Short mmCIF file of C-alpha atoms in Angstrom, two decimals:
data_model
loop_
_atom_site.label_atom_id
_atom_site.label_comp_id
_atom_site.label_asym_id
_atom_site.label_seq_id
_atom_site.Cartn_x
_atom_site.Cartn_y
_atom_site.Cartn_z
CA MET A 176 -23.34 -16.26 -27.36
CA LEU A 177 -25.14 -13.10 -28.26
CA ILE A 178 -24.14 -10.28 -25.84
CA LEU A 179 -27.48 -8.94 -24.36
CA PRO A 180 -28.78 -5.05 -24.60
CA GLY A 181 -26.62 -3.26 -23.39
CA GLU A 182 -24.67 -5.65 -21.13
CA THR A 183 -21.54 -4.65 -19.78
CA ILE A 184 -17.63 -7.18 -21.01
CA TYR A 185 -17.41 -8.01 -17.73
CA SER A 186 -20.71 -9.78 -17.58
CA TYR A 187 -20.70 -11.06 -21.40
CA LEU A 188 -17.46 -12.59 -20.19
CA ILE A 189 -18.50 -14.53 -17.14
CA ARG A 190 -22.05 -15.41 -19.02
CA HIS A 191 -19.81 -16.88 -21.46
CA CYS A 192 -17.94 -18.94 -18.78
CA LEU A 193 -20.22 -20.21 -16.67
CA SER A 194 -22.57 -21.64 -20.71
CA ASP A 195 -18.68 -23.79 -21.79
CA GLY A 196 -19.19 -26.47 -20.10
CA TYR A 197 -15.98 -26.37 -17.99
CA PRO A 198 -15.74 -27.33 -14.48
CA THR A 199 -14.68 -23.88 -13.28
CA ILE A 200 -14.63 -20.11 -14.36
CA SER A 201 -10.64 -20.19 -13.81
CA SER A 202 -10.51 -23.15 -16.13
CA SER A 203 -12.38 -21.63 -18.76
CA LEU A 204 -10.18 -17.82 -18.12
CA ALA A 205 -7.39 -19.98 -18.62
CA ASN A 206 -9.08 -21.86 -21.83
CA TYR A 207 -9.83 -18.32 -23.64
CA PHE A 208 -7.55 -16.14 -21.99
CA ASP A 209 -4.34 -17.71 -21.13
CA CYS A 210 -4.62 -15.87 -17.82
CA THR A 211 -6.34 -15.76 -15.06
CA SER A 212 -5.42 -12.92 -13.18
CA LYS A 213 -6.40 -9.56 -15.54
CA GLN A 214 -8.72 -6.50 -14.27
CA TRP A 215 -11.36 -8.85 -15.96
CA SER A 216 -14.31 -5.57 -13.95
CA ALA A 217 -11.96 -2.69 -15.33
CA GLN A 218 -14.27 -0.46 -16.89
CA PHE A 219 -11.98 -0.51 -19.98
CA PRO A 220 -11.19 -4.17 -20.67
CA SER A 221 -7.65 -4.71 -21.89
CA PHE A 222 -9.25 -7.74 -23.69
CA ILE A 223 -12.28 -6.37 -26.11
CA PRO A 224 -9.94 -8.19 -28.99
CA ARG A 225 -10.51 -11.70 -27.90
CA ILE A 226 -14.79 -10.66 -26.76
CA SER A 227 -14.81 -8.89 -30.36
CA GLU A 228 -13.75 -12.72 -31.30
CA LEU A 229 -16.25 -15.02 -29.22
CA SER A 230 -19.41 -12.79 -30.01
CA GLY A 231 -18.91 -11.81 -33.67
CA VAL A 232 -19.10 -8.15 -32.79
CA PRO A 233 -16.39 -5.53 -34.09
CA SER A 234 -14.65 -4.30 -31.11
CA ILE A 235 -15.72 -0.54 -32.62
CA GLN A 236 -19.20 -1.29 -32.06
CA LEU A 237 -18.65 -3.03 -28.28
CA ILE A 238 -16.69 0.00 -27.12
CA ASN A 239 -19.29 2.51 -27.90
CA ASN A 240 -22.17 0.27 -26.52
CA HIS A 241 -21.01 -2.05 -24.02
CA THR A 242 -18.67 0.20 -22.16
CA VAL A 243 -18.22 3.69 -20.11
CA PHE A 244 -16.17 5.82 -22.38
CA PRO A 245 -18.93 7.29 -24.73
CA ALA A 246 -19.66 9.04 -21.92
CA TYR A 247 -16.17 10.61 -21.76
CA ARG A 248 -15.74 11.07 -25.09
CA HIS A 249 -17.53 14.34 -25.24
CA PHE A 250 -15.09 15.98 -22.60
CA MET A 251 -11.49 15.03 -24.34
CA PRO A 252 -9.80 16.09 -27.73
CA LEU A 253 -10.27 14.47 -31.11
CA ASN A 254 -6.62 13.23 -30.59
CA LEU A 255 -6.77 11.86 -27.59
CA ILE A 256 -10.10 10.03 -28.22
CA LYS A 257 -8.62 8.25 -30.86
CA GLN A 258 -6.12 7.26 -29.40
CA THR A 259 -8.21 5.96 -26.53
CA GLU A 260 -10.16 4.33 -29.06
CA ARG A 261 -6.93 3.36 -31.29
CA LEU A 262 -5.74 0.91 -27.51
CA LEU A 263 -8.89 -0.40 -26.49
CA THR A 264 -9.44 -1.93 -30.28
CA PHE A 265 -5.83 -3.89 -30.36
CA GLY A 266 -5.70 -4.29 -26.38
CA GLY A 267 -3.07 -4.43 -23.95
CA ASP A 268 -1.17 -3.27 -21.01
CA MET A 269 -3.17 0.44 -21.70
CA ASN A 270 -2.95 2.66 -18.34
CA LEU A 271 -6.01 4.77 -19.91
CA GLU A 272 -7.42 6.45 -16.86
CA SER A 273 -3.80 8.16 -16.78
CA LYS A 274 -4.06 9.16 -20.50
CA MET A 275 -7.47 10.38 -20.01
CA SER A 276 -6.44 12.32 -16.94
CA LEU A 277 -8.94 10.63 -15.00
CA THR A 278 -6.02 9.38 -12.04
CA ALA A 279 -5.13 13.79 -12.41
CA ASN A 280 -9.25 14.12 -11.75
CA ARG A 281 -7.99 12.65 -7.79
CA ILE A 282 -11.54 10.85 -8.58
CA LYS A 283 -11.08 7.00 -7.23
CA ARG A 284 -13.06 4.46 -8.72
CA GLU A 285 -15.55 3.28 -5.83
CA GLY A 286 -15.20 -0.32 -6.53
CA VAL A 287 -18.40 -1.80 -7.03
CA LEU A 288 -20.87 -3.25 -10.25
CA LYS A 289 -23.97 -1.04 -9.54
CA PHE A 290 -27.73 -3.25 -10.51
CA CYS A 291 -31.01 -2.22 -10.09
CA PRO A 292 -33.72 -5.32 -8.40
CA LEU A 293 -36.07 -4.41 -10.79
CA CYS A 294 -33.66 -4.50 -13.62
CA VAL A 295 -32.56 -8.30 -12.47
CA GLN A 296 -36.26 -9.60 -11.92
CA GLN A 297 -36.85 -8.56 -15.76
CA ASP A 298 -33.81 -9.13 -17.40
CA GLU A 299 -33.94 -12.94 -16.19
CA MET A 300 -37.64 -13.12 -17.51
CA LYS A 301 -37.06 -12.02 -20.44
CA PHE A 302 -32.95 -13.59 -20.99
CA GLY A 303 -32.79 -16.19 -18.76
CA TRP A 304 -30.08 -14.41 -17.77
CA ILE A 305 -28.83 -11.73 -14.94
CA TYR A 306 -26.25 -9.11 -15.97
CA TRP A 307 -24.73 -6.40 -15.62
CA HIS A 308 -26.03 -3.17 -17.09
CA VAL A 309 -23.61 -0.50 -18.74
CA GLU A 310 -26.00 2.25 -18.15
CA HIS A 311 -26.00 1.16 -14.61
CA GLN A 312 -22.43 1.85 -14.01
CA LEU A 313 -21.71 5.36 -15.98
CA PRO A 314 -20.47 8.29 -14.24
CA GLY A 315 -22.62 9.50 -11.42
CA VAL A 316 -25.58 7.15 -11.53
CA LEU A 317 -27.08 6.87 -8.65
CA ALA A 318 -30.28 5.74 -9.94
CA CYS A 319 -32.49 3.31 -12.89
CA THR A 320 -33.91 6.00 -14.56
CA HIS A 321 -36.22 3.30 -16.06
CA HIS A 322 -37.94 2.00 -12.96
CA GLY A 323 -37.03 4.92 -10.38
CA CYS A 324 -35.71 3.29 -7.73
CA SER A 325 -32.17 4.12 -6.10
CA LEU A 326 -29.14 1.39 -7.87
CA MET A 327 -27.93 -1.42 -5.13
CA SER A 328 -24.76 -2.09 -5.80
CA VAL A 329 -21.76 -5.19 -5.20
CA LEU A 330 -17.63 -4.64 -4.06
CA THR A 331 -15.64 -6.16 -7.34
CA ASN A 332 -13.60 -9.04 -6.80
CA ARG A 333 -10.42 -9.74 -7.93
CA LYS A 334 -10.69 -13.36 -7.96
CA LYS A 335 -13.94 -14.32 -7.93
CA LEU A 336 -16.13 -13.22 -11.22
CA LEU A 337 -20.36 -12.05 -9.90
CA LEU A 338 -23.14 -11.95 -11.46
CA PRO A 339 -26.00 -9.25 -9.86
CA PRO A 340 -27.22 -11.25 -7.15
CA THR A 341 -31.29 -12.29 -6.95
CA ILE A 342 -31.44 -12.31 -3.18
CA ASN A 343 -31.54 -10.07 -0.90
CA THR A 344 -32.44 -7.44 -2.55
CA THR A 345 -34.71 -4.10 -1.93
CA PHE A 346 -36.35 -1.21 -3.61
CA ILE A 347 -35.42 2.18 -2.54
CA ASP A 348 -37.26 5.04 -4.19
CA ALA A 349 -34.52 7.47 -5.73
CA GLU A 350 -34.30 10.99 -4.87
CA PHE A 351 -34.73 13.35 -7.59
CA LYS A 352 -31.73 14.66 -7.81
CA ALA A 353 -30.19 11.15 -8.20
CA LEU A 354 -32.57 10.32 -11.03
CA LYS A 355 -31.98 13.60 -12.44
CA ILE A 356 -27.69 13.55 -12.48
CA SER A 357 -28.33 9.51 -13.47
CA GLN A 358 -30.53 10.64 -16.25
CA LEU A 359 -27.84 13.67 -17.56
CA SER A 360 -25.34 10.36 -17.09
CA GLU A 361 -27.71 8.45 -19.48
CA ASP A 362 -28.06 11.21 -22.16
CA LEU A 363 -24.64 11.88 -22.29
CA PHE A 364 -23.07 7.43 -23.18
CA LYS A 365 -26.53 7.68 -25.65
CA LEU A 366 -25.22 11.06 -27.13
CA LYS A 367 -23.95 11.23 -31.05
CA ILE A 368 -22.74 13.78 -31.93
CA PRO A 369 -18.32 15.13 -32.32
CA ALA A 370 -17.17 16.25 -28.91
CA TRP A 371 -16.62 20.14 -27.52
CA SER A 372 -13.43 21.11 -27.26
CA PHE A 373 -12.30 23.32 -23.90
CA GLU A 374 -13.27 26.82 -25.25
CA THR A 375 -16.25 25.53 -26.16
CA LEU A 376 -17.74 24.76 -22.65
CA LYS A 377 -16.15 27.57 -21.19
CA ASP A 378 -18.29 30.01 -23.53
CA ILE A 379 -21.52 28.01 -23.17
CA TYR A 380 -20.60 28.12 -19.01
CA LYS A 381 -20.04 31.72 -18.89
CA ARG A 382 -23.00 32.53 -21.07
CA ARG A 383 -25.22 30.63 -19.03
CA LEU A 384 -23.36 31.82 -15.51
CA LEU A 385 -23.94 35.51 -16.87
CA GLU A 386 -28.07 34.79 -17.34
CA ARG A 387 -28.15 32.79 -13.74
CA GLU A 388 -26.28 36.26 -12.04
CA LEU A 389 -23.67 34.08 -10.63
CA ALA A 390 -21.38 36.53 -13.29
CA THR A 391 -20.23 39.89 -14.06
CA GLN A 392 -19.63 41.40 -17.04
CA ASN A 393 -17.13 44.25 -17.78
CA HIS A 394 -14.37 43.88 -20.65
CA THR A 395 -14.24 40.44 -19.57
CA VAL A 396 -16.33 37.78 -17.71
CA ARG A 397 -15.87 37.22 -14.05
CA ILE A 398 -17.19 34.28 -12.02
CA ARG A 399 -18.31 35.18 -8.39
CA LEU A 400 -16.63 31.93 -8.21
CA LYS A 401 -17.55 31.52 -3.91
CA ARG A 402 -20.74 32.39 -4.32
CA TRP A 403 -21.12 29.67 -7.51
CA ARG A 404 -19.62 27.23 -5.49
CA THR A 405 -22.01 27.72 -2.39
CA ASP A 406 -24.95 27.22 -4.98
CA LEU A 407 -23.29 24.33 -6.66
CA ARG A 408 -23.16 22.06 -3.09
CA ALA A 409 -26.06 23.61 -1.83
CA TYR A 410 -28.10 22.51 -4.87
CA TRP A 411 -26.12 18.63 -4.96
CA LYS A 412 -26.87 18.55 -1.31
CA PRO A 413 -29.20 15.05 -1.29
CA ILE A 414 -26.72 13.65 -3.08
CA GLY A 415 -23.45 14.63 -1.45
CA ASN A 416 -23.00 11.76 0.55
CA ALA A 417 -22.28 10.08 -3.10
CA ALA A 418 -18.31 9.02 -2.71
CA GLN A 419 -17.47 10.34 -6.19
CA VAL A 420 -19.56 13.53 -5.50
CA LYS A 421 -18.30 14.17 -2.05
CA THR A 422 -14.74 14.28 -3.34
CA ILE A 423 -15.41 16.78 -5.77
CA LEU A 424 -17.46 18.86 -3.71
CA ALA A 425 -15.36 19.43 -1.57
CA GLN A 426 -15.41 21.91 1.57
CA SER A 427 -12.37 23.43 1.20
CA ASN A 428 -12.94 26.51 -0.40
CA SER A 429 -9.37 26.69 -1.73
CA TRP A 430 -10.29 23.53 -3.96
CA GLN A 431 -10.29 23.93 -7.97
CA PHE A 432 -13.46 22.60 -8.40
CA PRO A 433 -15.65 24.20 -10.27
CA ALA A 434 -13.19 27.30 -11.29
CA ASN A 435 -10.70 24.81 -13.18
CA ALA A 436 -13.87 23.90 -15.52
CA ILE A 437 -13.96 27.74 -16.22
CA TYR A 438 -10.32 29.23 -16.05
CA GLY A 439 -7.18 27.36 -18.05
CA ARG A 440 -6.96 25.91 -21.09
CA ASP A 441 -7.21 22.67 -22.82
CA LYS A 442 -7.62 20.48 -19.51
CA VAL A 443 -9.57 17.41 -19.55
CA LEU A 444 -12.13 17.06 -16.60
CA HIS A 445 -14.14 13.77 -15.38
CA SER A 446 -17.43 13.52 -16.93
CA LEU A 447 -18.95 13.61 -13.50
CA LYS A 448 -17.36 17.30 -12.76
CA HIS A 449 -19.18 18.70 -16.07
CA LEU A 450 -22.45 17.37 -15.25
CA LEU A 451 -22.46 18.52 -11.81
CA ILE A 452 -22.28 21.24 -13.65
CA ILE A 453 -24.85 21.02 -16.65
CA GLY A 454 -27.52 19.57 -13.83
CA HIS A 455 -26.62 22.84 -12.26
CA LEU A 456 -26.80 25.20 -14.51
CA PHE A 457 -29.50 22.95 -17.12
CA ASP A 458 -33.03 20.94 -16.31
CA THR A 459 -31.93 18.46 -19.23
CA LEU A 460 -28.93 17.87 -21.07
CA GLU A 461 -31.47 18.75 -24.18
CA ASP A 462 -31.49 22.32 -22.55
CA PHE A 463 -28.31 22.53 -22.67
CA LEU A 464 -28.10 21.21 -26.10
CA SER A 465 -30.61 23.99 -27.52
CA PHE A 466 -28.67 27.15 -25.37
CA SER A 467 -25.68 26.22 -27.01
CA GLN A 468 -27.01 26.21 -30.15
CA SER A 469 -28.19 30.02 -28.99
CA PHE A 470 -24.90 31.15 -29.68
CA ASP A 471 -21.89 31.40 -32.83
CA PHE A 472 -19.30 29.61 -31.82
CA ASP A 473 -16.09 28.51 -34.25
CA ASP A 474 -16.98 26.43 -36.86
CA THR A 475 -14.08 23.76 -35.76
CA CYS A 476 -16.32 23.17 -32.40
CA LYS A 477 -19.49 24.32 -32.92
CA PRO A 478 -21.51 20.60 -32.18
CA ASN A 479 -23.38 19.41 -35.30
CA THR A 480 -27.11 21.08 -34.50
CA GLU A 481 -28.25 19.17 -36.69
CA ALA A 482 -27.42 15.90 -34.77
CA MET A 483 -28.65 17.72 -31.70
CA ARG A 484 -32.85 18.58 -32.88
CA LYS A 485 -35.53 16.40 -30.35
CA GLY A 486 -35.72 12.64 -29.79
CA GLN A 487 -32.56 12.09 -31.31
CA LEU A 488 -30.50 11.44 -27.52
CA GLN A 489 -31.28 8.01 -28.61
CA VAL A 490 -28.85 4.86 -28.20
CA GLU A 491 -27.56 4.61 -32.12
CA VAL A 492 -27.91 0.61 -32.42
CA GLU A 493 -25.01 -0.03 -34.61
CA GLU A 494 -26.17 -3.12 -37.19
CA LYS A 495 -24.02 -4.89 -39.97
CA PRO A 496 -24.21 -4.42 -43.15
CA ASP A 497 -24.89 -7.29 -44.52
CA ALA A 498 -26.43 -6.40 -47.74
CA GLN A 499 -23.90 -3.76 -48.17
CA ILE A 500 -21.12 -6.82 -47.72
CA ILE A 501 -22.27 -8.59 -49.98
CA GLU A 502 -23.04 -6.59 -52.70
CA LEU A 503 -19.68 -5.09 -52.94
CA LEU A 504 -18.39 -9.49 -52.18
CA GLU A 505 -20.05 -9.83 -55.70
CA LYS A 506 -18.79 -7.07 -57.51
CA GLY A 507 -15.49 -8.36 -56.65
CA SER A 508 -13.68 -5.90 -54.33
CA SER A 509 -11.26 -7.00 -51.63
CA ILE A 510 -12.30 -8.06 -47.78
CA ARG A 511 -9.79 -5.28 -46.21
CA SER A 512 -11.65 -2.67 -48.45
CA ILE A 513 -15.43 -3.79 -47.65
CA ALA A 514 -13.99 -4.66 -43.91
CA ALA A 515 -12.86 -0.62 -44.22
CA GLU A 516 -15.81 0.20 -45.75
CA CYS A 517 -18.80 -1.26 -43.76
CA LYS A 518 -16.79 -0.86 -40.26
CA VAL A 519 -16.59 -4.51 -39.85
CA SER A 520 -13.52 -7.09 -38.90
CA HIS A 521 -11.90 -9.16 -41.70
CA GLY A 522 -13.17 -11.85 -40.17
CA TYR A 523 -16.37 -11.33 -40.40
CA VAL A 524 -16.63 -9.83 -44.52
CA LYS A 525 -15.13 -13.64 -44.38
CA LYS A 526 -17.76 -15.96 -42.42
CA LEU A 527 -20.29 -13.87 -44.94
CA ALA A 528 -19.18 -14.76 -48.39
CA GLN A 529 -18.44 -17.96 -47.11
CA VAL A 530 -22.03 -18.93 -45.51
CA ASN A 531 -23.29 -17.25 -49.01
CA GLN A 532 -20.45 -19.12 -51.38
CA ILE A 533 -19.43 -16.27 -52.53
CA ASP A 534 -15.87 -16.71 -53.84
CA PHE A 535 -13.19 -13.89 -52.61
CA ASP A 536 -9.30 -13.26 -53.40
CA ARG A 537 -7.25 -15.00 -50.12
CA ARG A 538 -3.93 -14.00 -48.82
CA THR A 539 -1.56 -16.60 -49.24
CA GLN A 540 -2.68 -19.92 -46.54
CA PHE A 541 -6.13 -20.49 -48.48
CA ILE A 542 -7.77 -23.68 -47.28
CA ASP A 543 -8.93 -26.03 -50.10
CA ASP A 544 -12.40 -27.89 -50.12
CA LEU A 545 -10.39 -30.88 -49.01
CA VAL A 546 -8.93 -29.05 -46.35
CA ARG A 547 -11.67 -27.38 -45.09
CA ARG A 548 -13.64 -30.93 -45.48
CA THR A 549 -10.59 -32.38 -43.08
CA ILE A 550 -11.35 -29.71 -40.76
CA TRP A 551 -14.71 -30.21 -40.36
CA ARG A 552 -14.53 -33.48 -39.26
CA LYS A 553 -11.68 -33.25 -36.73
CA LEU A 554 -14.21 -30.29 -35.57
CA PHE A 555 -17.02 -32.46 -35.72
CA THR A 556 -14.92 -35.24 -33.65
CA GLY A 557 -14.28 -32.64 -30.54
CA GLU A 558 -11.00 -32.12 -31.68
CA SER A 559 -9.21 -28.93 -29.94
CA THR A 560 -9.06 -26.08 -32.45
CA GLU A 561 -5.00 -26.27 -31.87
CA SER A 562 -4.69 -29.59 -32.46
CA ILE A 563 -6.03 -29.68 -35.81
CA ALA A 564 -4.24 -26.21 -36.77
CA GLN A 565 -1.00 -28.70 -35.78
CA LYS A 566 -2.35 -31.91 -38.37
CA VAL A 567 -3.86 -29.78 -41.12
CA GLY A 568 -0.31 -27.54 -40.59
CA VAL A 569 -2.54 -24.10 -40.64
CA SER A 570 -3.15 -21.45 -37.89
CA LYS A 571 -5.12 -21.69 -35.16
CA GLY A 572 -7.17 -18.49 -36.33
CA ALA A 573 -8.36 -20.19 -40.08
CA VAL A 574 -9.48 -23.45 -38.40
CA GLU A 575 -11.67 -21.22 -35.96
CA GLN A 576 -12.71 -19.89 -39.14
CA VAL A 577 -14.21 -22.79 -40.44
CA LEU A 578 -15.27 -23.64 -37.20
CA SER A 579 -17.55 -20.00 -37.43
CA CYS A 580 -18.97 -20.67 -40.66
CA ASN A 581 -20.74 -23.91 -38.66
CA PRO A 582 -22.97 -22.92 -35.89
CA GLU A 583 -24.21 -26.36 -35.44
CA LEU A 584 -20.31 -27.14 -34.87
CA VAL A 585 -20.32 -24.72 -32.86
CA LEU A 586 -23.33 -26.34 -30.20
CA LEU A 587 -22.43 -30.20 -30.56
CA ARG A 588 -18.42 -29.96 -29.59
CA LYS A 589 -19.65 -28.26 -26.60
CA LYS A 590 -22.01 -31.25 -25.82
CA ILE A 591 -19.56 -32.88 -26.54
CA ARG A 592 -17.11 -30.95 -23.71
CA TYR A 593 -20.16 -31.59 -21.52
CA PHE A 594 -20.12 -35.05 -21.87
CA LYS A 595 -16.50 -35.79 -21.45
CA ALA A 596 -15.98 -33.48 -18.77
CA ARG A 597 -18.26 -35.44 -16.78
CA GLN A 598 -17.39 -39.08 -17.68
CA THR A 599 -13.74 -37.76 -16.55
CA HIS A 600 -15.20 -36.22 -13.37
CA ARG A 601 -17.51 -39.16 -12.43
CA GLN A 602 -14.55 -40.96 -13.01
CA ASN A 603 -12.86 -39.30 -10.56
CA ILE A 604 -15.69 -39.35 -8.22
CA MET A 605 -15.95 -43.25 -8.56
CA GLU A 606 -12.67 -43.68 -7.60
CA SER A 607 -12.70 -41.29 -4.56
CA ILE A 608 -15.70 -43.41 -3.91
CA GLN A 609 -13.03 -46.59 -4.22
CA LYS A 610 -10.85 -44.94 -1.19
CA TYR A 611 -13.19 -43.43 0.72
CA ASN A 612 -16.14 -44.21 2.82
CA THR A 613 -17.73 -40.02 3.71
CA ARG A 614 -18.68 -37.73 1.26
CA LYS A 615 -16.39 -35.03 3.14
CA ASP A 616 -13.15 -36.88 2.43
CA ILE A 617 -15.20 -37.69 -1.00
CA ARG A 618 -15.03 -34.21 -1.05
CA SER A 619 -11.54 -32.87 -0.39
CA GLU A 620 -9.97 -35.24 -2.24
CA SER A 621 -11.85 -33.81 -5.80
CA SER A 622 -13.22 -30.94 -5.04
CA ALA A 623 -13.28 -30.09 -8.19
CA SER A 624 -14.93 -32.66 -9.37
CA TYR A 625 -17.53 -32.61 -6.59
CA ALA A 626 -18.18 -29.25 -7.41
CA TRP A 627 -18.86 -29.54 -11.27
CA LEU A 628 -20.94 -32.18 -10.67
CA TYR A 629 -22.87 -30.70 -8.33
CA LYS A 630 -23.42 -27.62 -10.60
CA ASN A 631 -24.21 -29.93 -13.41
CA ASP A 632 -24.95 -33.66 -12.52
CA HIS A 633 -26.13 -33.39 -8.83
CA GLU A 634 -28.10 -35.69 -8.70
CA TRP A 635 -26.16 -38.75 -10.24
CA LEU A 636 -24.21 -37.45 -7.84
CA TYR A 637 -26.44 -37.48 -4.78
CA ASP A 638 -27.15 -40.86 -5.56
CA SER A 639 -23.57 -41.98 -5.86
CA LEU A 640 -21.98 -40.53 -2.83
CA PRO A 641 -22.33 -43.12 0.99
CA GLU A 642 -25.11 -41.74 2.38
CA ALA A 643 -24.63 -38.89 4.63
CA VAL A 644 -23.51 -38.90 8.42
CA PRO A 645 -26.77 -37.63 10.09
CA ARG A 646 -26.03 -33.98 11.78
CA LYS A 647 -26.32 -35.25 15.35
CA LYS A 648 -22.74 -37.63 15.15
CA ARG A 649 -21.11 -35.35 13.28
CA PHE A 650 -19.21 -34.23 15.41
CA LEU A 651 -18.65 -37.06 17.38
CA GLY A 652 -15.80 -38.73 15.82
CA SER A 653 -18.64 -41.37 14.35
#
């Protein structure tokens, strides 16, 4: 299944589980992840490697286009950016929010997923699916910049995976400041330039504060902190009730913000703190970038001005360089070197080579044509990849590689799984019908099968069940 434009990893996971033919999402999760209790809706997922395998999209592309990480990276030191990308790429128990200083910033996650009701309608018409947009989950985003409406939200539920609702939604025009902070966050997410150092940001802020008469300069720059804090709060007052904004703009005069954006060294501040400052001092992110170009900074931290030219704040879609990969394969380059140069997975290079019938250097576990044909036949009959791997004497990954090279088998196996599941659940219901006379008892006896058939084989289920007890007799014990 293809991942949709701007879709979150959490959303792709749900859609994949809903479309694979398993009776419940939990059973699908158990099959793909051997676990049903991960933090599936986390903003920095620990299961990106597995999603990369399922979707065929390289991990780094998933990180850059389908997580909120790019909205934070511009204010992080280079070593922390590389460490975070490495942890996201390889997955596992990471505690990234602590490593990225998000915990130290004392800004709690809101515990909700946001959506635009108009985007939901358009997605369903265009793609046949509704899904969560990563741009709506970015720090500070309160409105849909495409439709100019306030975002709605749904509480995250660890035990229940949810897609955006399609009923009981309302369109509310967004306040200007909500649109502004949302646009800033989205532009930052799309920005493809190196990160700024803390010192560079301090210099930019100080120069702008001097222009706005919120600072004075003699031998050193002195910030009129009380006046700046008051102006900042007044400017963002229309969205001051938003949970994270309210936390940052706390009324206590002893609160460190915004002083901590100017004083101190090498601090990692939450992206939203920087966006509130930038939004207060500049009209747009492009204004901020243009202003930063007008001064000379240290070359080691100076932004790449060429990438900041007007019109460059667009999403950079990372397309797989198939032509380049094929050319390198034909030249005899190794799988490892091609994957590194083209920034794709080893499996993707192998798959492209096999589809185009290009020979390449293989490691010890080489699957010859006879073994490959045996695997293909077993896959064709719907046998599980684990069972095939054991019988043939190869790894499960090798079997999945053969499967990925034959897209028609993937569809066929989904149908086989569906019909096997349907047969099993029908049999369970028929056995319950032999034992009980009411729908309630049958449902209690075979709840999983009842739910699966209700969702996937509704007509057969209601044709097979006993007649429903009339409503007026349901509470009379008859």
